[in-house]
Coordinates of C-alpha atoms in Angstrom, one line a residue:
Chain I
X1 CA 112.3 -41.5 -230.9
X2 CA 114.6 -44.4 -231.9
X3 CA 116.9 -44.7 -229.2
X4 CA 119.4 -47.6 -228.7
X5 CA 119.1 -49.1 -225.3
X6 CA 121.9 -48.4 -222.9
X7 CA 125.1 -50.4 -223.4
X8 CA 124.9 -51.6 -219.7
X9 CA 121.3 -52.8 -219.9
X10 CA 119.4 -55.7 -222.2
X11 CA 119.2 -55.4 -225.7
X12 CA 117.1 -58.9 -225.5
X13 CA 113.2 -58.0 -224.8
X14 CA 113.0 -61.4 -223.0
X15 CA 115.8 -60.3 -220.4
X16 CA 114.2 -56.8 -220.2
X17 CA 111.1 -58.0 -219.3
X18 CA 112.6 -60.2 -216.5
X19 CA 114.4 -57.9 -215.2
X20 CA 111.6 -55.5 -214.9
X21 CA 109.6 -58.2 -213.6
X22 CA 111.8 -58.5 -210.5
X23 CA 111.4 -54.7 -210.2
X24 CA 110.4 -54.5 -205.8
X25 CA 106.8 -53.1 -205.4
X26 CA 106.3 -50.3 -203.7
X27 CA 104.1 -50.7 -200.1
X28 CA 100.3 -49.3 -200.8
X29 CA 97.9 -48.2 -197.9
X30 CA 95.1 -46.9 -199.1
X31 CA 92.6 -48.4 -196.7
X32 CA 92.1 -45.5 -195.0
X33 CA 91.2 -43.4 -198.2
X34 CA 89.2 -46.2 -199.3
X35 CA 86.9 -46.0 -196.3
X36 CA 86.8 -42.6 -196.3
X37 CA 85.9 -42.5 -199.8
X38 CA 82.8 -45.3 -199.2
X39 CA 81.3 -42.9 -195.9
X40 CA 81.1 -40.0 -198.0
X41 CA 79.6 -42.2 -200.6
X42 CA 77.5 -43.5 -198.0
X43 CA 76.4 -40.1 -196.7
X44 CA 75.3 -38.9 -200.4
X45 CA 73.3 -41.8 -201.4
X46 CA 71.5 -41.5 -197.9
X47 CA 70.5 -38.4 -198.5
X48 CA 70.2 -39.2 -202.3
X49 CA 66.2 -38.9 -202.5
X50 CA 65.6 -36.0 -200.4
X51 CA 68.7 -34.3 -201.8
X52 CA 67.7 -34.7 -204.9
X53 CA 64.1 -32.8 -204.7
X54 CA 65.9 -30.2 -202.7
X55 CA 68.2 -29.7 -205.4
X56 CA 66.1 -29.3 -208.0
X57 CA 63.8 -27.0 -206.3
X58 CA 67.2 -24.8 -205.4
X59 CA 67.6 -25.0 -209.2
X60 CA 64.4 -23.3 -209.7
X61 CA 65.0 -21.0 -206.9
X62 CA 68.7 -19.6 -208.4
X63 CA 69.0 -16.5 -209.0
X64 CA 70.1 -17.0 -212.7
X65 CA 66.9 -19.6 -213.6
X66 CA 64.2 -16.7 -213.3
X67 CA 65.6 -14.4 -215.9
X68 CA 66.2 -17.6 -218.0
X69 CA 62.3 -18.9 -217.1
X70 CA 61.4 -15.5 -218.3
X71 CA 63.4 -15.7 -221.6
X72 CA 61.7 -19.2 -222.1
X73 CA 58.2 -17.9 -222.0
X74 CA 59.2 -14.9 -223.8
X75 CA 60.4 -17.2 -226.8
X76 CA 57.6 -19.4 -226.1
X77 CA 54.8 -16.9 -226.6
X78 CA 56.6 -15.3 -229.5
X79 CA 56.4 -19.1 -231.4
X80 CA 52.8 -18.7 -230.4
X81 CA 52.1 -15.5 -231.2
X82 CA 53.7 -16.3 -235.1
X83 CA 51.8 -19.2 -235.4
X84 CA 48.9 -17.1 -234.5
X85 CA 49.6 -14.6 -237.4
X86 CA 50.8 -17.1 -239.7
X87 CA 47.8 -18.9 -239.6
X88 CA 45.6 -15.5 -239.7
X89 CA 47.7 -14.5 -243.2
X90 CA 47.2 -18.3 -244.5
X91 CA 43.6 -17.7 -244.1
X92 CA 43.6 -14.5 -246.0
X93 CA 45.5 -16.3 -248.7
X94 CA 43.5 -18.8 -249.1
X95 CA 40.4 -16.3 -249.5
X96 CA 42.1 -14.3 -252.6
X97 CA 43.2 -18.0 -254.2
X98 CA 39.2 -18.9 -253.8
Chain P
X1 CA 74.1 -77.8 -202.6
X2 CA 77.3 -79.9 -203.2
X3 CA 78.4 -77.0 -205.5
X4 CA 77.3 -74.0 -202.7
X5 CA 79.0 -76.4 -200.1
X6 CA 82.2 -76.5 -202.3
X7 CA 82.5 -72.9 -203.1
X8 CA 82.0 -71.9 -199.6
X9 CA 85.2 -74.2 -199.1
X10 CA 87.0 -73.2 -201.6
X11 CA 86.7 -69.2 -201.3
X12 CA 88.1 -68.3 -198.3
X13 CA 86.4 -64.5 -198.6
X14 CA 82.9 -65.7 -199.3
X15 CA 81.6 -64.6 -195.6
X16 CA 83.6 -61.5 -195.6
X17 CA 82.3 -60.5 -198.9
X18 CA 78.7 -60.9 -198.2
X19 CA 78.7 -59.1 -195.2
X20 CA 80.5 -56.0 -197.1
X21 CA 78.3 -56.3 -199.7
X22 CA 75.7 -56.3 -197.2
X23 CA 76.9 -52.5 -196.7
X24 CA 79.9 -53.5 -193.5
X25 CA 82.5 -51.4 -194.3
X26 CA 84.7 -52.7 -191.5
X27 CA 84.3 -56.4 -193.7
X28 CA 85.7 -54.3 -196.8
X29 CA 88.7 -52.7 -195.3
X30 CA 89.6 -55.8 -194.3
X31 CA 89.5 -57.4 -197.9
X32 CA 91.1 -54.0 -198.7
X33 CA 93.8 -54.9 -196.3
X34 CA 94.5 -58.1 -197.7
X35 CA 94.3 -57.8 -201.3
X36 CA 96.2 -54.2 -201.7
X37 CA 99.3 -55.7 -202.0
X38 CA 98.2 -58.4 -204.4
X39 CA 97.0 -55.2 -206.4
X40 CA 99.9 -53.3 -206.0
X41 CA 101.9 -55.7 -207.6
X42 CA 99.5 -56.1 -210.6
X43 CA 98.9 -52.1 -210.7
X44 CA 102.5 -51.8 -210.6
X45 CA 103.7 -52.5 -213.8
X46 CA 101.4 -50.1 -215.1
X47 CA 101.8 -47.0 -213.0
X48 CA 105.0 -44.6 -213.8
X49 CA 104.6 -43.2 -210.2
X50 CA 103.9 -43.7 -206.5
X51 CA 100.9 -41.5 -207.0
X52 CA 99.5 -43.5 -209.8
X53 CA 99.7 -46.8 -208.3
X54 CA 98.2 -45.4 -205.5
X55 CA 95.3 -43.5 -207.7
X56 CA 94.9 -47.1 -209.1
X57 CA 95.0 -49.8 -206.3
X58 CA 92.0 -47.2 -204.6
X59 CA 90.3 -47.1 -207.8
X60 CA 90.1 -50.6 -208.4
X61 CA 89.0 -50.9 -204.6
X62 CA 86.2 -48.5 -205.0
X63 CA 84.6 -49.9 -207.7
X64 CA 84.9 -53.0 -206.1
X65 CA 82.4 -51.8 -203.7
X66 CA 80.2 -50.2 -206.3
X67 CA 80.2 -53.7 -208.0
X68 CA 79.6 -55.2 -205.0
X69 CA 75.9 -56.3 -205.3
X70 CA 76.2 -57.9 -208.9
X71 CA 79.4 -60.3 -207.5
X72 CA 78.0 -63.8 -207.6
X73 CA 79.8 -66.5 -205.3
X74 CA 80.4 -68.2 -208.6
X75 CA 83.6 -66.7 -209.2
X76 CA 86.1 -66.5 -206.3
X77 CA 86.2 -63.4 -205.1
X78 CA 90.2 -62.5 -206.2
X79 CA 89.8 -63.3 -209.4
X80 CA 86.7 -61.0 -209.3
X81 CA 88.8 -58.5 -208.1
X82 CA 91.8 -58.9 -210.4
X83 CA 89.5 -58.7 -213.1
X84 CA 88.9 -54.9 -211.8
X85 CA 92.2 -54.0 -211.3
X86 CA 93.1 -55.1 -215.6
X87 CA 90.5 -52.9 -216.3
X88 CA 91.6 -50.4 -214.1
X89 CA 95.1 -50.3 -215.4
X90 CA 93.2 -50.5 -219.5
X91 CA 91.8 -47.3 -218.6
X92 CA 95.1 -45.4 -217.4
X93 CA 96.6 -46.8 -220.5
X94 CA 93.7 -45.1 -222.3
X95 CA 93.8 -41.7 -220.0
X96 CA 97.9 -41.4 -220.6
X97 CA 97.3 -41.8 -224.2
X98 CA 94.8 -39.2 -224.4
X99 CA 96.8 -36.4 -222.2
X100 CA 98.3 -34.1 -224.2
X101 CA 100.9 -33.8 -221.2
X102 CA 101.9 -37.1 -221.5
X103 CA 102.5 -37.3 -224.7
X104 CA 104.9 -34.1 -224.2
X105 CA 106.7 -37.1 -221.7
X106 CA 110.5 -38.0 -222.5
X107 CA 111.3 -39.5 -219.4
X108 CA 108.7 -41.4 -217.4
X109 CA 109.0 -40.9 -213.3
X110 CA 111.4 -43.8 -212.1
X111 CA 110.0 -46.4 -209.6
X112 CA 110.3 -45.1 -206.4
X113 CA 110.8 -47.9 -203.5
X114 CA 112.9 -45.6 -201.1
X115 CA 114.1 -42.7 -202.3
X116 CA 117.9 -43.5 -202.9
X117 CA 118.2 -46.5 -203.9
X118 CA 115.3 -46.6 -206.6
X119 CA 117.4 -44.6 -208.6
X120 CA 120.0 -47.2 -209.2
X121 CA 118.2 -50.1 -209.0
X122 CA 118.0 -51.7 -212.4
X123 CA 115.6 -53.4 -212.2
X124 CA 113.2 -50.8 -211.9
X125 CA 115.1 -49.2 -214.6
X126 CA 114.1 -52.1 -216.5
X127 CA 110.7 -51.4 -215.5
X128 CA 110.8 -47.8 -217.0
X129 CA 112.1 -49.1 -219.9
X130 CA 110.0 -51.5 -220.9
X131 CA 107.1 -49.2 -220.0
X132 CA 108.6 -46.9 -222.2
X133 CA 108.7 -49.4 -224.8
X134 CA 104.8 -50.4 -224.2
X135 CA 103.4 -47.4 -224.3
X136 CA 104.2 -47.1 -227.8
X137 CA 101.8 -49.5 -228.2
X138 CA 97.6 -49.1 -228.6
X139 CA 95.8 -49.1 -224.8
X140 CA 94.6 -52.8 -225.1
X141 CA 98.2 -54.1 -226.4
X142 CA 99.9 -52.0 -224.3
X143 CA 97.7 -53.7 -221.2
X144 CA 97.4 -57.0 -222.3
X145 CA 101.6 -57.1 -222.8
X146 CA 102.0 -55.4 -219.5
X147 CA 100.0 -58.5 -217.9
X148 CA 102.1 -61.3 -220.0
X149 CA 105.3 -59.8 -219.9
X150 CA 106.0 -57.7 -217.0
X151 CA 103.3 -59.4 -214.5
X152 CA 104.3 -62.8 -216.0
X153 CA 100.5 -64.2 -217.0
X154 CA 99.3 -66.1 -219.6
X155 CA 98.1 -64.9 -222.6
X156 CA 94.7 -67.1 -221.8
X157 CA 94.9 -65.8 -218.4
X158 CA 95.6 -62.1 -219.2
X159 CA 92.6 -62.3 -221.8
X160 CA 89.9 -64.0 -219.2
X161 CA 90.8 -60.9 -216.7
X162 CA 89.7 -58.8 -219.5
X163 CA 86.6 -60.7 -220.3
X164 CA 87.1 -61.4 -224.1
X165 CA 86.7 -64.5 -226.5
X166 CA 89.2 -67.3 -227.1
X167 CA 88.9 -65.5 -230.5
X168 CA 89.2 -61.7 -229.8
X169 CA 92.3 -62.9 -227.3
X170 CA 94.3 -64.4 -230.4
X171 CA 93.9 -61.8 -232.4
X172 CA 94.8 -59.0 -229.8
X173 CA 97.7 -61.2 -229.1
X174 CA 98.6 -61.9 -232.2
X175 CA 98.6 -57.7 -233.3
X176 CA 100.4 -57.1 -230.0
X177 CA 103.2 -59.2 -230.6
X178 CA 103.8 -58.0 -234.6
X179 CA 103.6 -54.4 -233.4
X180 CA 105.9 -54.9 -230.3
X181 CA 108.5 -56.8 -232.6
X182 CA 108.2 -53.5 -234.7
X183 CA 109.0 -51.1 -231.4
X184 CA 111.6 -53.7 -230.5
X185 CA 113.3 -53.5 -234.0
X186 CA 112.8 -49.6 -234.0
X187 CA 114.8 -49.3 -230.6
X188 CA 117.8 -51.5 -231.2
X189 CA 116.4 -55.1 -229.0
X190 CA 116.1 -58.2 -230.4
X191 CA 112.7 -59.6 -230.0
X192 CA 113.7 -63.2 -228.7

C-alpha cells in the first residue's frame, strides 16, 4: 500500500530512524517464567530415560495400537502368503515353457 | 595461561556462567536479571507488542540455557548472548512473514510503555512506522536493518551477531539498502 507519511512526521528515513531509535523500552521481567520454564525442563529430562521406556511400552499398550498391530500382521502375512503363490504359479510356468 | 588469566579479567560473568552451566539455576536468573533489559532494548525494535518482546527476551534466555554447555569462555558471554537474541528476532521476522494473519495486518500494535501516553508518543510512532516500512522487506534484510537502523549498530557489527562472512555481510547489506531505497521511494521518504 503506497501511503505518504503523515505531514506531521519525517519524510527523511534518516530522521525516522532516529526518532524511532529514541522510542522508550518497555520494562521486561521474565525471570520468573524463565525459571519456571528451565525446572519443568529439568523435571522432563530427569525423568527423560525412564520416561521414555515407559512411553513407548504405553504406546504398545493403547488401545488403538492392537487393532493397528493386528492390521500390520494381517497385511504382512497377505505379502507372504502372495509371494508364496506367486512363486508356486512361476514354478508351474516355468514347467510348461520347459 | 596469560590469555585464561585475561579473559577471566575481562568477562565479568565468566564465574556466574559456569556455575549455570554447571546446572545452578539461581546463577542464571541472575544473568537473566541483568541482561533482560540489555535484551529488551535489542528485542524491541523488532517486536510490534508487549507480548512479543516478552515472547522474545524469554526465548532468547531459554535457549541461552540449552546452549549453555557449547559456550566457550572465548567469547564474552554478552556478546554470546546478543548473538541469540539477533537470531531470535531473524526468526519472528521469519514467523510474521509466514502468518497468514499477519499479513492480513494494516496497523501494527503501537508501542506500549504506559498505556496513555504511548499513544502519543512519537517516537514510538516512529517506531511503528519504520517497522512498518521493514517489514516490507525479506526476514534477513528486514533483521539486519532493524539492528543498523533502529538499534543503531554497525553493519560489521550487525553481521558478526549473525555469524556470516565479511562477504555474505556486503552483499546482504548491499541488497538491503537497494530494496529499502525502493520501499522508501514507494511511500513518499527520501532515502538520505
Amino acid at each position: 500500500m503506497d501511503t505518504p507519511p503523515p505531514e506531521n512526521r519525517c519524510r527523511d528515513w534518516s530522521g525516522l530512524a532516529a526518532a524511532a531509535r529514541a522510542a522508550p523500552v518497555p520494562e521486561v521481567d521474565v525471570r520468573e517464567s524463565v525459571l519456571a520454564s528451565l525446572s519443568v525442563r529439568r523435571s522432563a529430562c530427569q525423568e527423560g530415560p525412564e520416561s521414555l521406556l515407559a512411553s513407548v511400552a504405553a504406546l504398545f499398550a493403547g488401545v488403538w495400537m492392537r487393532p493397528a498391530m493386528a492390521l500390520l500382521l494381517a497385511f504382512a502375512a497377505a505379502v507372504g502368503y502372495g509371494g508364496y503363490r506367486t512363486s508356486d504359479l512361476l514354478s508351474v510356468l516355468l514347467d510348461f515353457s520347459f | 595461561m596469560q590469555r585464561a588469566a585475561n579473559e577471566t579479567m575481562t568477562d565479568p560473568d565468566l564465574e556466574q556462567v559456569l556455575r549455570a552451566r554447571s546446572g545452578d539455576t539461581e546463577a542464571f536468573g541472575d544473568l537473566v536479571g541483568k541482561y533482560q533489559p540489555l535484551l529488551a532494548a535489542m528485542l524491541h525494535r523488532f517486536a510490534v507488542s508487549h507480548a512479543d518482546l516478552e515472547d522474545m527476551v524469554q526465548e532468547s534466555f531459554i535457549k541461552a540455557w540449552k546452549a549453555l554447555p557449547g559456550w566457550h569462555p572465548d567469547l564474552p558471554f554478552v556478546h554470546w548472548l546478543k548473538r541469540i537474541a539477533v537470531r531470535t528476532g531473524l526468526e519472528y521476522c521469519r514467523k510474521r512473514k509466514r502468518s497468514p494473519l499477519v499479513a492480513m495486518e494494516i496497523i501494527p500494535e503501537p508501542s506500549t510503555v504506559d498505556g496513555d501516553s504511548a499513544s502519543t508518543d512519537p517516537a514510538s510512532e516512529a517506531l511503528d512506522e519504520a517497522r512498518r516500512l521493514l517489514s516490507e522487506l525479506p526476514a534477513e534484510e528486514q533483521a539486519l536493518l532493524t539492528l543498523v537502523h533502529l538499534n543503531g549498530m554497525t553493519m560489521a557489527e550487525a553481521a558478526s551477531h549473525f555469524g556470516w562472512t565479511r562477504a555474505k555481510a556486503k552483499i546482504k547489506a548491499f541488497r538491503a539498502r537497494l530494496a529499502l531505497r525502493k520501499i522508501l521511494t514507494r511511500h513518499g521518504y527520501s532515502a538520505s
